[in-house]
Amino acid sequence: MLRLTLRNLVARKVRLVMSTLAIVLGIGFLAGVLTFSHGLGATFDNIIEGSTSDALVRTEGEVSFQASGAGTTKLVEPQVIERLRELPEVEAADGSVDGVGAYLLGEDGKLVGGTGAPTLVFNYYDSVNVAGDPILILESGQWPDQPGEINLDESSAERGGYEIGDEVTLLLPVGELRKTFELVGTSNFNGGGTAGATLALLETSEAQAVFLGGQDAYTTVALTAADGVSQTELADAAKTVLPDGFTAVTGQKVIDESDEQIGQFLDVIGYFLIAFAVIAIVVGAFIIFNTFSILVSQRVRESALLRALGASRRQVTWSVLVEAFFMALLGSTLGLLLGLGLSRGLAAVFRAQGLDIAGEVLVLTPTTVIAAYVVGIGITMIAAFVPARRAAKVAPVAALRDDLTVQEKALGRRRILLGTIALLVGAALMGAGLIGAPGADAAWIGAGAVIWVITVAVMAPVLGHPVLVACRAAFDKVFGTTGKLAGENALRNPRRTGATASALMIGLAVVSAVGVLAASLSATNDALVDREFRSDFLVQSPSFQGFPTKIGDEMEQVDGVGTISRMQGSVALVKEDQDFVMGVDRAFARIYELDMVRGTQDISGDQAILSESKAGDLDADVGTQVPVAFPGGQTVDLEVVGIFEDTPITGGVTMPISVLEDAGLRRNDSTLSINVAEGADVGEVQAALDKVVEDIPVVTVQDKEGFSELIKGQVNQLLFMIYGLLALAVIIAVIGIVNTLGLSVIERTREVGLLRAVGLSRRRLRLMITLESITIAVLGAVLGLVVGLLIGVALRQSLSDDLTELALPLSSLVVFLVIAVVFGVLAAIVPAVRASRMKVLDAIATE
Amino acid sequence: MTEQPTGGAPDGVAASAHDLVKVYGTEEAEVRALDGVTVDLMKGEFTAIMGPSGSGKSTLMHCLAALDTPTSGEAVVDGTSLGRLKDKALTNLRRDRIGFVFQAFNLVPTLTAKENILLPLDLAGKKPDPAWFDAVIDAIGLRPRLGHRPSEMSGGQQQRVACARALVSRPSIVFADEPTGNLDSTSSAEVLGFLRRSVDDFGQTVVMVTHDPVAASYSDRVLFLADGKVVDELREPHRDAILERMGALSDAATSKAG
């Protein structure tokens, strides 16, 4: 029996390849995603562990990881380092000057690494990490040991187009805006790569000059333990000599903090990608199910012969399942290899976004291999089980009969009933989500959506009937008999057509649901910008990071500028919880009139205004004192003087910018709002403002339209990424159509021969098959788009707090339908050519 | 080769084979299915081609019906030599000038009886002649079943629909390949009676391959093939005469094998 099964596999190579392809692609995607996620985690783990010393002296405050971005001015004096060095537990103590908010410009004047990954500028010192290895390794040239020298990480130097000896330009957050250095060497974190971050190493006194205004001081101190001293002992010993406001933490704590911060971010990426892998695999399962259904129906005579020769039902079932097993084994193995390639592709995509993952960490882990085989074989066997059972039900006498195939039955009434009930249950779940059942609304709607998609997939033969009939009528009208034959062919086996279309439906349902959300998001943003963008111009960095105040200073000098308001954001602990607070200047009130619920918008001194929702969260009201702890450890009690309606104009906790300054934060601006003076030409002012930031690519001047476009661009970028990830599921579905058509053509060999004999030309035969393919694709697209539209609208409704506007991407839906038709045409090419090459006589003579 | 008038003339050649050779396989496995067949099939005649299995009778028909290409020699249908025609021209020839009835799988399962009958005309983009269509439908006696699909009809009814399809486009010649091979004797009689009437009443040319002497006895002329050659011919055949010839052919084959 086994030998026969293997022979079967080998004998039908083309079929094997096509069916296996669905498994290969699905598993390939899964393996690729898992490998990529693992590589992503490993990259950061390596960097974090490779760049952390035994213990670290830093300012007090829990928010160390983000606080480094806020730019505290509290510094470690050199004497403190001397005292640390004298401790017996300390082998070495290296003062570090960490600069934040700097950017590296490439030779072409553009930002290196975009604005996604951070640019880390610090002084070079030869400290070692927790494992006792150097934190930094030199790749070429030398370390910076003179003012004016710089050492860049290898990848940034390459991306910036710099070679050793070149002049390198940095944009700095304080003092001089642009400063040039001589590149003396390149380096890397010992962990390998920088994950896309840009490293710029300066000589210590130069770093102090650039970031600390020339003070001989440091921002943190890296401690190396003496032999036999534990991290805890080292940190405890260090604490005894530190001045107030500073603390020492173990390297392990720093690693744990970083892991936690980055882990969340990486998990989001991982789950996001795995969701698409699951979609691809479900689509693949449909294809496998369909392929085996057709194979089994074509092999009725063979199965019957086996039964007649004494094979038991179980043996026939097993022969099909074993065939599926070997296909799955082959498919999963090839899928793993494909996955390795795909993970590199994903890495390349992320690299373009500024997240650099080294190729060495993209390896197949045992977990990935096991997961790929378990999922690949499991899904294939499950998908093949029903057809395998059907094969066993063939009566032995069928071997002697002439009619070759068992007609797959239309859906029974019971199934239609069950399907209808399932659709109602799905609708009820969605309804529950919409009227606010306990728990997350989106979870209810998601559950309903999954039930809907699966039910529609199973019921496609019934639900899709009107679509098929419409296609037949349309094709009959346009293409005459050929069109009618194609329409009839799609209708003759509704189950097969339905199952093939379902694979496409799943992908398109997600596409259109996501499309509705994205369109609604864009519409919401448009409305929001329309309502809230009240100044003539906004000056921001695309990543909403801070930029030097000098830019604002220069813009104040521009002719025609009337009012200019500055805002600075900072992380802080508000009532013990981490938050992002906003400092605004006096001019803020002249541009923005907030809708006050209570109290006043006017703030001065240690006062704050809260948004309505933030006030609720903090249980605060006008007159309440709210403690805010800033990076650097300073806590300020702010008096709440007003509550305003929620708005994206400013943060939930807004205070005078002086509060931030007094708390020891270095001044920079995160947003400038500019109104032109009366009578000034808006266009001219914009041109003049643009000129200020001409060679500072981190900062852009935007008017309302520009800002709107920027946000739309960001939404679209995400949307296209999702579409790109869904493309694989759609490709698998198209392979399914190729497969079904190919097998149908073989099954209908004699009919094709008859049609050719009575006068159907090759061209029209190809047209007939193409039209059948288009019918399947249109069916899948229509079902998918309609279901996705409903799901998208329901999801939007549940998110209506954030997505206040509902927009239907109708033109996109039409485009998807057209794309589906194009895919239908493409899917038909191979089967159509194969059918038209069949010799008429062979077709008729086939037994 | 000059174009000859088509249609009702009782004499003249509808199709002809000139030294037709068809070889399958190569070298040792070579089979000469047709070994130099020269024959004229006359207009307005019902010709039966008979012979034992492997005698080449089906191959001869396939070559004459533009379904297969001969290795050498020439096949002419309705004055057109098939040798130089491309696939498109052959397709048009089959559609416009040849009617087919096969042993099995004669109808497109997705189309109704009427749609099947009109299929060659639809493919050619032509309208049927209503009077002719009615005459054919009445002749096969299936008017009430025109809206049915093949799966709702008996084998005999299906075969009669196939015959109607072969006739409705008024082809120069109808080729029937074992049209009664799958039918019981009553259904066979209906189908053969219809083919006979189409010759007598409509002046249709019919060529039928069969190994059933009863079927052959409906014809005007029987050609006997053996080993790829025309070995004998009978006019106005009677069943017993056919049986006798077949027996002789079979004996010859046996003695040759012995």
mmCIF file of C-alpha atoms in Angstrom, chain A residues 596-602 609 621-622 640-644:
data_model
loop_
_atom_site.group_PDB
_atom_site.id
_atom_site.type_symbol
_atom_site.label_atom_id
_atom_site.label_comp_id
_atom_site.label_asym_id
_atom_site.label_seq_id
_atom_site.Cartn_x
_atom_site.Cartn_y
_atom_site.Cartn_z
ATOM 1 C CA MET A 596 -12.282 74.775 28.952
ATOM 2 C CA VAL A 597 -14.586 72.572 30.975
ATOM 3 C CA ARG A 598 -13.676 74.310 34.233
ATOM 4 C CA GLY A 599 -11.159 76.854 35.375
ATOM 5 C CA THR A 600 -8.810 78.823 33.179
ATOM 6 C CA GLN A 601 -6.319 78.187 30.438
ATOM 7 C CA ASP A 602 -3.890 80.771 31.883
ATOM 8 C CA ILE A 609 -4.034 72.351 33.160
ATOM 9 C CA ASP A 621 -9.859 68.731 39.655
ATOM 10 C CA VAL A 622 -9.268 72.441 39.716
ATOM 11 C CA VAL A 640 -4.359 72.341 38.649
ATOM 12 C CA VAL A 641 -6.032 75.544 37.484
ATOM 13 C CA GLY A 642 -8.096 74.314 34.566
ATOM 14 C CA ILE A 643 -9.634 71.286 32.850
ATOM 15 C CA PHE A 644 -9.971 71.315 29.058
#
